[in-house]
Short mmCIF file of N, CA and C in Angstrom, two decimals:
data_model
loop_
_atom_site.label_atom_id
_atom_site.label_comp_id
_atom_site.label_asym_id
_atom_site.label_seq_id
_atom_site.Cartn_x
_atom_site.Cartn_y
_atom_site.Cartn_z
N PHE O 1 -10.16 9.17 -17.38
CA PHE O 1 -10.43 10.90 -17.48
C PHE O 1 -9.07 11.06 -16.50
N THR O 2 -8.77 11.93 -17.59
CA THR O 2 -7.95 13.15 -16.90
C THR O 2 -7.59 14.11 -15.37
N VAL O 3 -9.33 13.95 -15.26
CA VAL O 3 -9.13 14.68 -14.05
C VAL O 3 -10.40 13.93 -12.86
N PRO O 4 -10.33 14.07 -11.81
CA PRO O 4 -10.95 13.47 -10.73
C PRO O 4 -12.37 13.60 -10.83
N PHE O 5 -12.69 14.97 -11.31
CA PHE O 5 -14.36 14.88 -11.56
C PHE O 5 -14.35 15.35 -12.79
N VAL O 6 -15.07 15.05 -12.79
CA VAL O 6 -15.55 15.40 -14.92
C VAL O 6 -16.65 16.43 -14.72
N THR O 7 -16.09 17.21 -15.41
CA THR O 7 -16.92 18.72 -15.98
C THR O 7 -17.67 18.37 -17.06
N THR O 8 -18.85 19.72 -17.85
CA THR O 8 -19.26 19.42 -18.32
C THR O 8 -18.25 19.24 -19.96
N ASN O 9 -17.30 20.20 -19.64
CA ASN O 9 -16.48 19.84 -20.90
C ASN O 9 -15.30 18.69 -21.28
N TRP O 10 -16.29 17.36 -20.68
CA TRP O 10 -15.75 16.38 -20.22
C TRP O 10 -15.09 15.61 -21.69
N GLU O 11 -15.20 16.07 -22.82
CA GLU O 11 -14.84 15.29 -24.00
C GLU O 11 -13.08 15.60 -23.58
N SER O 12 -12.96 16.81 -23.52
CA SER O 12 -11.46 17.10 -23.59
C SER O 12 -10.58 16.55 -22.39
N GLU O 13 -11.20 15.90 -21.31
CA GLU O 13 -10.99 15.44 -19.84
C GLU O 13 -11.02 13.65 -19.73
N VAL O 14 -11.29 13.46 -21.25
CA VAL O 14 -11.12 12.07 -21.68
C VAL O 14 -9.38 11.48 -21.42
N ASN O 15 -8.81 10.82 -21.01
CA ASN O 15 -7.84 10.38 -20.93
C ASN O 15 -7.06 9.92 -22.64
N PRO O 16 -6.14 9.69 -23.21
CA PRO O 16 -6.13 9.62 -24.44
C PRO O 16 -5.12 8.35 -24.16
N ALA O 17 -4.89 7.59 -23.24
CA ALA O 17 -4.28 6.21 -22.92
C ALA O 17 -5.33 5.14 -22.60
N SER O 18 -6.79 5.78 -22.74
CA SER O 18 -7.77 4.71 -22.07
C SER O 18 -8.08 4.08 -23.64
N GLU O 19 -7.48 4.41 -24.62
CA GLU O 19 -7.95 3.97 -25.69
C GLU O 19 -6.94 2.98 -26.43
N ILE O 20 -7.10 2.01 -26.62
CA ILE O 20 -5.74 0.56 -26.59
C ILE O 20 -6.31 0.31 -28.38
N ILE O 21 -5.92 0.17 -29.10
CA ILE O 21 -6.39 -0.62 -30.63
C ILE O 21 -5.32 -1.78 -30.69
N VAL O 22 -5.85 -2.54 -30.72
CA VAL O 22 -4.90 -3.78 -31.17
C VAL O 22 -4.74 -4.33 -32.72
N HIS O 23 -4.41 -4.13 -33.50
CA HIS O 23 -4.74 -4.16 -35.08
C HIS O 23 -4.38 -6.09 -34.83
N THR O 24 -3.74 -6.41 -34.39
CA THR O 24 -3.20 -8.08 -34.82
C THR O 24 -4.20 -9.15 -33.37
N ALA O 25 -5.34 -8.55 -33.07
CA ALA O 25 -5.66 -9.30 -31.99
C ALA O 25 -6.57 -10.38 -32.84
N LEU O 26 -6.12 -11.73 -31.92
CA LEU O 26 -6.86 -12.76 -32.42
C LEU O 26 -8.24 -12.49 -31.78
N VAL O 27 -9.87 -13.29 -32.32
CA VAL O 27 -10.85 -13.61 -31.86
C VAL O 27 -11.42 -14.80 -31.93
N ASP O 28 -11.46 -16.00 -30.70
CA ASP O 28 -12.29 -17.31 -31.42
C ASP O 28 -13.21 -17.01 -32.85
N PRO O 29 -13.39 -18.07 -33.53
CA PRO O 29 -14.56 -17.87 -34.63
C PRO O 29 -16.17 -17.84 -34.12
N SER O 30 -16.28 -18.77 -32.67
CA SER O 30 -17.81 -18.79 -32.54
C SER O 30 -18.27 -17.67 -31.76
N ILE O 31 -17.82 -16.45 -32.04
CA ILE O 31 -18.14 -15.27 -31.66
C ILE O 31 -18.93 -15.01 -33.23
N LEU O 32 -18.61 -15.22 -33.91
CA LEU O 32 -19.04 -14.79 -35.88
C LEU O 32 -20.66 -15.75 -35.78
N ALA O 33 -21.59 -14.51 -36.26
CA ALA O 33 -22.94 -14.81 -36.60
C ALA O 33 -23.18 -16.64 -36.79
N SER O 34 -24.02 -17.41 -37.33
CA SER O 34 -24.29 -18.55 -37.45
C SER O 34 -24.15 -18.36 -39.37
N ASN O 35 -24.26 -17.43 -40.06
CA ASN O 35 -23.60 -17.38 -41.50
C ASN O 35 -22.04 -16.72 -41.63
N GLY O 36 -21.56 -16.31 -40.52
CA GLY O 36 -20.54 -16.30 -41.06
C GLY O 36 -19.67 -14.55 -40.47
N SER O 37 -20.81 -14.11 -40.81
CA SER O 37 -20.82 -12.92 -40.43
C SER O 37 -20.05 -12.08 -39.61
N LEU O 38 -20.10 -11.16 -39.41
CA LEU O 38 -19.81 -10.39 -38.29
C LEU O 38 -21.07 -10.16 -37.13
N PRO O 39 -20.41 -10.09 -35.51
CA PRO O 39 -21.89 -9.95 -34.51
C PRO O 39 -22.50 -8.40 -34.74
N GLU O 40 -23.25 -8.03 -34.35
CA GLU O 40 -24.34 -7.01 -34.75
C GLU O 40 -23.82 -6.13 -33.36
N PRO O 41 -23.79 -4.60 -34.03
CA PRO O 41 -23.56 -4.04 -32.66
C PRO O 41 -24.21 -4.00 -31.72
N GLU O 42 -23.63 -3.89 -30.52
CA GLU O 42 -24.92 -4.01 -29.21
C GLU O 42 -23.94 -5.31 -28.55
N SER O 43 -23.87 -6.16 -29.16
CA SER O 43 -23.65 -7.19 -28.27
C SER O 43 -22.47 -8.16 -27.84
N HIS O 44 -22.62 -8.49 -26.99
CA HIS O 44 -21.61 -8.42 -25.46
C HIS O 44 -20.72 -9.76 -25.57
N PHE O 45 -19.84 -9.95 -25.29
CA PHE O 45 -18.80 -11.14 -24.58
C PHE O 45 -17.96 -11.41 -24.26
N GLN O 46 -17.55 -12.09 -23.83
CA GLN O 46 -16.35 -11.97 -22.25
C GLN O 46 -15.44 -12.72 -22.89
N PHE O 47 -14.17 -12.14 -22.92
CA PHE O 47 -13.02 -12.92 -23.06
C PHE O 47 -12.24 -12.97 -22.09
N GLU O 48 -11.67 -14.50 -22.46
CA GLU O 48 -11.06 -15.12 -21.00
C GLU O 48 -10.00 -14.07 -21.10
N ARG O 49 -10.15 -14.39 -19.32
CA ARG O 49 -9.22 -13.55 -18.57
C ARG O 49 -9.08 -11.95 -19.44
N VAL O 50 -9.93 -11.40 -19.47
CA VAL O 50 -9.69 -10.04 -20.01
C VAL O 50 -10.78 -9.34 -19.76
N GLY O 51 -12.05 -9.68 -19.71
CA GLY O 51 -12.83 -8.60 -19.64
C GLY O 51 -14.22 -8.55 -20.48
N VAL O 52 -14.57 -8.05 -20.02
CA VAL O 52 -16.37 -8.24 -21.07
C VAL O 52 -16.17 -6.92 -22.10
N PHE O 53 -16.81 -7.51 -23.50
CA PHE O 53 -16.67 -6.46 -24.56
C PHE O 53 -17.58 -6.53 -25.19
N VAL O 54 -18.29 -5.38 -25.74
CA VAL O 54 -19.36 -5.07 -26.76
C VAL O 54 -18.46 -4.68 -27.54
N VAL O 55 -19.40 -5.16 -29.00
CA VAL O 55 -19.42 -4.68 -30.18
C VAL O 55 -19.76 -3.22 -30.57
N ASP O 56 -18.52 -2.86 -31.28
CA ASP O 56 -18.87 -1.33 -31.50
C ASP O 56 -19.88 -1.22 -32.54
N LYS O 57 -20.89 0.11 -32.95
CA LYS O 57 -21.71 0.45 -33.88
C LYS O 57 -20.54 1.16 -35.35
N ASP O 58 -19.04 1.16 -35.08
CA ASP O 58 -18.23 1.23 -35.74
C ASP O 58 -17.57 0.08 -36.79
N THR O 59 -17.95 -1.17 -36.35
CA THR O 59 -18.15 -2.88 -36.83
C THR O 59 -18.11 -2.57 -38.43
N LEU O 60 -19.47 -1.49 -38.61
CA LEU O 60 -20.26 -2.05 -39.68
C LEU O 60 -19.58 -1.16 -40.54
N THR O 61 -19.11 -0.28 -40.25
CA THR O 61 -17.81 0.92 -41.09
C THR O 61 -16.24 0.88 -41.27
N SER O 62 -16.30 -0.70 -40.26
CA SER O 62 -14.49 -0.76 -40.46
C SER O 62 -13.92 -1.58 -41.86
N GLY O 63 -14.52 -1.72 -43.09
CA GLY O 63 -14.55 -2.72 -43.61
C GLY O 63 -14.06 -4.03 -43.46
N GLY O 64 -15.28 -4.62 -43.27
CA GLY O 64 -15.30 -5.75 -42.36
C GLY O 64 -14.61 -6.10 -41.01
N LYS O 65 -13.49 -5.51 -40.46
CA LYS O 65 -12.97 -5.64 -38.88
C LYS O 65 -14.06 -5.50 -38.26
N LEU O 66 -13.82 -6.22 -36.97
CA LEU O 66 -14.72 -6.63 -36.03
C LEU O 66 -13.66 -5.30 -34.98
N VAL O 67 -14.51 -3.96 -34.13
CA VAL O 67 -14.66 -3.34 -33.17
C VAL O 67 -15.07 -4.07 -32.03
N VAL O 68 -14.62 -3.91 -31.20
CA VAL O 68 -14.90 -3.80 -29.85
C VAL O 68 -14.78 -3.04 -28.92
N ASN O 69 -15.65 -2.89 -27.34
CA ASN O 69 -14.99 -1.68 -26.96
C ASN O 69 -15.38 -3.14 -25.45
N ARG O 70 -13.99 -2.01 -24.33
CA ARG O 70 -14.49 -3.70 -23.04
C ARG O 70 -14.58 -2.71 -22.10
N THR O 71 -16.05 -2.71 -21.66
CA THR O 71 -16.90 -2.37 -20.78
C THR O 71 -16.39 -2.64 -19.68
N VAL O 72 -16.03 -3.93 -18.94
CA VAL O 72 -15.83 -4.90 -17.80
C VAL O 72 -14.66 -5.33 -17.58
N PRO O 73 -13.42 -4.35 -16.70
CA PRO O 73 -12.23 -5.27 -17.03
C PRO O 73 -12.32 -6.96 -15.68
N LEU O 74 -11.77 -7.34 -15.98
CA LEU O 74 -11.67 -8.58 -14.94
C LEU O 74 -10.54 -8.21 -13.75
N LYS O 75 -11.47 -8.61 -12.43
CA LYS O 75 -10.57 -8.34 -11.45
C LYS O 75 -9.44 -8.68 -11.44
N VAL O 76 -8.24 -8.83 -10.72
CA VAL O 76 -7.02 -8.88 -10.75
C VAL O 76 -6.92 -9.72 -9.55
N SER O 77 -6.37 -10.52 -9.69
CA SER O 77 -6.53 -11.77 -8.61
C SER O 77 -5.46 -11.58 -7.16
N LYS O 78 -5.91 -11.57 -6.04
CA LYS O 78 -5.66 -11.02 -4.74
C LYS O 78 -4.25 -11.07 -4.98
N SER O 79 -3.33 -12.24 -5.08
CA SER O 79 -2.12 -12.79 -4.96
C SER O 79 -1.42 -11.78 -6.30
N ALA O 80 -1.92 -11.24 -6.98
CA ALA O 80 -1.57 -10.35 -8.18
C ALA O 80 -1.08 -8.89 -7.46
N GLN O 81 -2.21 -8.80 -6.85
CA GLN O 81 -2.44 -7.14 -6.17
C GLN O 81 -1.12 -7.34 -5.30
N GLN O 82 -1.29 -8.48 -4.51
CA GLN O 82 -0.35 -8.37 -3.21
C GLN O 82 1.24 -8.67 -3.32
N GLN O 83 1.51 -9.08 -4.41
CA GLN O 83 2.87 -9.21 -5.30
C GLN O 83 3.33 -7.74 -5.03
N PRO O 84 4.70 -7.54 -3.52
CA PRO O 84 5.33 -6.18 -3.86
C PRO O 84 6.49 -6.29 -4.75
N ASP O 85 6.11 -4.99 -5.59
CA ASP O 85 7.59 -4.61 -6.29
C ASP O 85 8.92 -4.65 -6.35
N SER O 86 9.54 -4.93 -6.77
CA SER O 86 10.81 -4.97 -6.37
C SER O 86 11.23 -3.43 -5.27
N GLU O 87 10.83 -2.48 -5.63
CA GLU O 87 11.16 -0.99 -5.11
C GLU O 87 10.58 -1.38 -3.62
N LYS O 88 9.44 -1.73 -3.27
CA LYS O 88 8.65 -1.60 -1.94
C LYS O 88 9.51 -2.87 -1.57
N ALA O 89 9.81 -3.88 -1.71
CA ALA O 89 10.53 -4.71 -1.48
C ALA O 89 11.49 -4.62 -0.70
N GLU O 90 12.28 -4.04 -1.16
CA GLU O 90 14.35 -3.30 -0.72
C GLU O 90 13.64 -2.67 0.46
N LYS O 91 12.43 -1.31 0.04
CA LYS O 91 12.78 -0.50 0.83
C LYS O 91 12.23 -1.35 2.35
N ARG O 92 11.36 -2.57 2.62
CA ARG O 92 10.66 -2.95 3.52
C ARG O 92 11.87 -3.60 4.23
N LYS O 93 12.86 -4.16 3.14
CA LYS O 93 13.52 -5.01 3.30
C LYS O 93 14.71 -3.99 4.37
N ALA O 94 15.31 -3.07 3.62
CA ALA O 94 15.84 -1.34 4.73
C ALA O 94 15.22 -1.75 5.96
N GLU O 95 14.51 -0.92 5.69
CA GLU O 95 13.42 -0.92 7.59
C GLU O 95 13.73 -1.98 8.12
N GLN O 96 13.46 -3.39 7.85
CA GLN O 96 13.84 -4.21 9.12
C GLN O 96 15.29 -4.36 9.25
N ALA O 97 16.48 -4.24 8.47
CA ALA O 97 17.18 -4.40 8.63
C ALA O 97 17.60 -3.17 9.60
N ALA O 98 17.11 -1.78 9.62
CA ALA O 98 17.10 -0.83 10.29
C ALA O 98 17.22 -0.89 11.89
N ALA O 99 15.88 -1.96 11.68
CA ALA O 99 15.17 -1.77 13.35
C ALA O 99 15.93 -3.27 13.49
N LEU O 100 16.80 -4.06 13.22
CA LEU O 100 17.31 -5.57 13.75
C LEU O 100 18.53 -4.35 14.28
N GLU O 101 19.21 -4.00 13.34
CA GLU O 101 20.19 -2.65 14.05
C GLU O 101 19.78 -2.25 15.55
N LEU O 102 18.83 -1.40 15.53
CA LEU O 102 18.28 -0.97 16.63
C LEU O 102 18.48 -1.71 17.73
N LYS O 103 17.98 -2.61 17.36
CA LYS O 103 17.16 -3.66 18.77
C LYS O 103 18.69 -4.26 18.88
N LYS O 104 19.81 -4.39 18.60
CA LYS O 104 20.52 -4.96 18.73
C LYS O 104 21.54 -3.62 19.46
N ALA O 105 21.74 -3.05 19.06
CA ALA O 105 21.92 -1.49 19.89
C ALA O 105 21.52 -1.45 21.46
N MET O 106 20.23 -1.50 21.03
CA MET O 106 19.50 -1.39 22.73
C MET O 106 19.95 -2.67 23.27
N GLU O 107 20.37 -3.44 22.93
CA GLU O 107 20.88 -4.84 23.74
C GLU O 107 21.72 -4.15 25.12
N ASN O 108 22.32 -3.65 24.64
CA ASN O 108 23.71 -3.20 25.75
C ASN O 108 23.03 -1.74 26.32
N VAL O 109 22.13 -1.32 26.37
CA VAL O 109 21.88 -0.29 27.09
C VAL O 109 20.53 -0.49 28.38
N ASN O 110 21.37 -0.23 29.80
CA ASN O 110 20.81 -0.06 30.78
C ASN O 110 19.55 0.41 31.10
N PRO O 111 18.45 -0.20 30.89
CA PRO O 111 17.03 0.39 31.30
C PRO O 111 17.04 1.69 31.92
N VAL O 112 17.63 1.96 33.17
CA VAL O 112 18.13 2.74 33.75
C VAL O 112 18.24 4.19 33.17
N ASP O 113 19.18 3.75 32.20
CA ASP O 113 20.04 5.08 31.16
C ASP O 113 18.79 5.31 29.75
N MET O 114 18.04 4.59 29.67
CA MET O 114 17.14 4.47 28.10
C MET O 114 16.66 6.01 27.82
N PHE O 115 16.14 6.51 29.09
CA PHE O 115 15.22 7.38 28.56
C PHE O 115 16.70 8.69 28.82
N LYS O 116 17.59 8.67 29.14
CA LYS O 116 18.33 9.46 29.66
C LYS O 116 19.67 9.91 28.62
N THR O 117 19.55 9.36 26.80
CA THR O 117 20.45 9.37 25.81
C THR O 117 20.17 10.79 25.23
N ALA O 118 20.88 11.55 24.82
CA ALA O 118 20.72 13.19 23.94
C ALA O 118 19.56 13.08 23.46
N ALA O 119 18.69 12.58 22.88
CA ALA O 119 17.40 12.32 22.14
C ALA O 119 16.38 12.26 23.01
N GLU O 120 17.18 12.17 24.28
CA GLU O 120 15.48 11.96 24.82
C GLU O 120 15.76 12.52 26.12
N LYS O 121 17.02 13.50 26.14
CA LYS O 121 16.74 14.32 27.10
C LYS O 121 16.49 15.78 26.90
N GLU O 122 15.98 16.06 25.95
CA GLU O 122 15.33 16.43 24.95
C GLU O 122 13.70 16.47 25.33
N LYS O 123 13.67 15.57 25.55
CA LYS O 123 12.02 14.91 25.58
C LYS O 123 11.60 15.53 26.91
N TYR O 124 12.47 15.03 28.26
CA TYR O 124 12.37 15.18 29.29
C TYR O 124 13.41 16.01 30.64
N SER O 125 12.84 16.23 31.78
CA SER O 125 13.47 16.71 32.74
C SER O 125 13.53 16.38 33.91
N ALA O 126 12.76 15.24 34.51
CA ALA O 126 12.80 14.66 35.61
C ALA O 126 13.00 13.07 35.43
N TRP O 127 13.58 12.01 36.14
CA TRP O 127 12.90 10.64 35.99
C TRP O 127 13.15 10.17 37.56
N ASP O 128 12.68 9.09 37.66
CA ASP O 128 12.26 8.40 38.94
C ASP O 128 13.53 7.73 38.69
N ASN O 129 13.47 6.59 40.03
CA ASN O 129 14.98 6.34 40.40
C ASN O 129 15.16 5.07 39.47
N GLU O 130 14.00 4.80 38.78
CA GLU O 130 14.32 3.25 38.12
C GLU O 130 14.55 3.92 36.14
N GLY O 131 14.82 5.23 36.17
CA GLY O 131 15.03 5.80 34.98
C GLY O 131 13.72 6.05 34.01
N VAL O 132 12.95 6.12 34.30
CA VAL O 132 11.48 6.94 34.00
C VAL O 132 11.18 8.13 34.13
N PRO O 133 10.92 8.50 32.85
CA PRO O 133 10.64 10.35 33.29
C PRO O 133 8.84 9.94 33.44
N THR O 134 9.37 11.12 34.65
CA THR O 134 8.57 11.74 35.48
C THR O 134 7.51 13.11 34.68
N HIS O 135 8.87 13.85 34.17
CA HIS O 135 8.27 15.44 34.19
C HIS O 135 9.14 15.74 32.34
N ASP O 136 7.81 16.82 31.73
CA ASP O 136 8.51 16.64 30.21
C ASP O 136 9.34 17.80 30.29
N ALA O 137 9.85 18.30 29.02
CA ALA O 137 11.09 18.99 28.86
C ALA O 137 10.34 20.37 29.63
N LYS O 138 9.89 20.87 29.45
CA LYS O 138 8.89 22.05 30.32
C LYS O 138 9.11 22.24 32.21
N GLY O 139 9.70 20.61 32.25
CA GLY O 139 8.96 20.77 33.77
C GLY O 139 7.66 20.10 34.01
N VAL O 140 6.98 19.70 32.70
CA VAL O 140 5.57 19.65 33.46
C VAL O 140 5.29 18.31 33.55
N GLU O 141 4.54 17.63 34.71
CA GLU O 141 3.84 16.41 35.29
C GLU O 141 3.49 15.67 34.15
N ILE O 142 3.95 14.34 33.38
CA ILE O 142 3.41 13.52 32.72
C ILE O 142 2.38 12.98 33.41
N SER O 143 1.60 12.83 31.72
CA SER O 143 0.09 12.30 32.59
C SER O 143 0.28 10.97 33.16
N LYS O 144 -0.38 9.99 34.06
CA LYS O 144 -0.07 8.66 34.35
C LYS O 144 -0.56 7.39 33.16
N SER O 145 -1.38 7.99 31.98
CA SER O 145 -1.37 7.07 30.57
C SER O 145 0.07 7.36 30.22
N ALA O 146 0.89 8.23 30.08
CA ALA O 146 2.18 8.60 29.31
C ALA O 146 3.09 7.76 30.34
N ILE O 147 3.16 7.97 31.30
CA ILE O 147 4.06 6.84 31.85
C ILE O 147 3.85 5.67 32.28
N LYS O 148 2.31 5.03 32.02
CA LYS O 148 2.70 4.17 31.85
C LYS O 148 3.23 3.39 30.65
N LYS O 149 2.40 3.89 29.55
CA LYS O 149 3.35 3.78 28.69
C LYS O 149 5.03 3.63 28.41
N LEU O 150 5.57 4.66 28.87
CA LEU O 150 6.88 4.62 29.37
C LEU O 150 7.70 3.21 29.98
N LYS O 151 6.51 3.07 31.06
CA LYS O 151 7.11 1.95 31.84
C LYS O 151 6.96 0.80 31.22
N LYS O 152 5.94 0.87 30.21
CA LYS O 152 6.10 -0.54 29.50
C LYS O 152 7.54 -0.98 28.78
N ASP O 153 7.44 0.53 27.82
CA ASP O 153 8.57 0.39 27.36
C ASP O 153 10.37 -0.06 27.76
N TRP O 154 9.80 0.57 29.56
CA TRP O 154 11.32 0.23 29.97
C TRP O 154 11.17 -1.05 30.50
N LEU O 155 9.97 -2.08 30.34
CA LEU O 155 10.32 -3.30 31.00
C LEU O 155 10.49 -3.77 29.82
N LYS O 156 10.17 -3.45 28.40
CA LYS O 156 10.97 -4.63 27.67
C LYS O 156 12.19 -4.30 27.64
N GLN O 157 12.36 -2.89 27.96
CA GLN O 157 14.29 -2.58 27.48
C GLN O 157 14.74 -3.63 28.72
N LYS O 158 14.36 -3.69 30.36
CA LYS O 158 14.94 -4.37 31.06
C LYS O 158 14.72 -6.07 30.53
N LYS O 159 14.20 -6.21 30.08
CA LYS O 159 14.18 -7.81 29.61
C LYS O 159 14.90 -8.10 28.62
N LEU O 160 15.16 -7.03 27.26
CA LEU O 160 16.14 -7.40 26.45
C LEU O 160 17.54 -7.05 27.31
N PHE O 161 17.99 -6.07 27.94
CA PHE O 161 19.25 -6.12 28.64
C PHE O 161 19.49 -7.25 29.78
N GLU O 162 18.56 -7.72 30.50
CA GLU O 162 18.70 -9.11 31.13
C GLU O 162 19.13 -10.43 29.91
N LYS O 163 18.31 -10.44 29.08
CA LYS O 163 18.23 -11.51 28.73
C LYS O 163 20.27 -11.50 27.45
N ASN O 164 20.17 -10.08 27.69
CA ASN O 164 21.80 -10.18 26.50
C ASN O 164 23.06 -9.96 27.62
N ALA O 165 22.48 -9.90 29.17
CA ALA O 165 23.51 -9.76 30.00
C ALA O 165 24.49 -11.73 30.37
N LYS O 166 23.12 -12.31 30.23
CA LYS O 166 23.04 -13.76 30.96
C LYS O 166 24.25 -14.45 29.72
#
């Protein structure tokens, strides 16, 4: 359908791309009846790696051609679903490169100064003697849980800075 919720006018909401007609499709002869005639309408078959199909009533009026409708598609394998397309892969590589650049840039930042950059000074107005913010930009004291998170970031930066200084 072309809409998320079908209304009473459902015939006009059918997706025109949902009907795929393949005039040159080949089907295994084992689906023919024992006398070689086309299978009866409403008979169902599973075509390998494609899905389950039902013989359409139009088979009787199609001039000896088999008409089938796919009722259930087969699931796509997880590996095929999880393979990123080139655009997603490029975006992820760019994000990883940016993160690596940021990490390299942070290697030279003293942890005492990490919350005192121009961007961080807009967020905070007071810091303790180690450089961890204690008050937000409006002068309101920061909560203990927020200070705990900031202290954790500060400790990571301290380890990174000390590792780079060696």
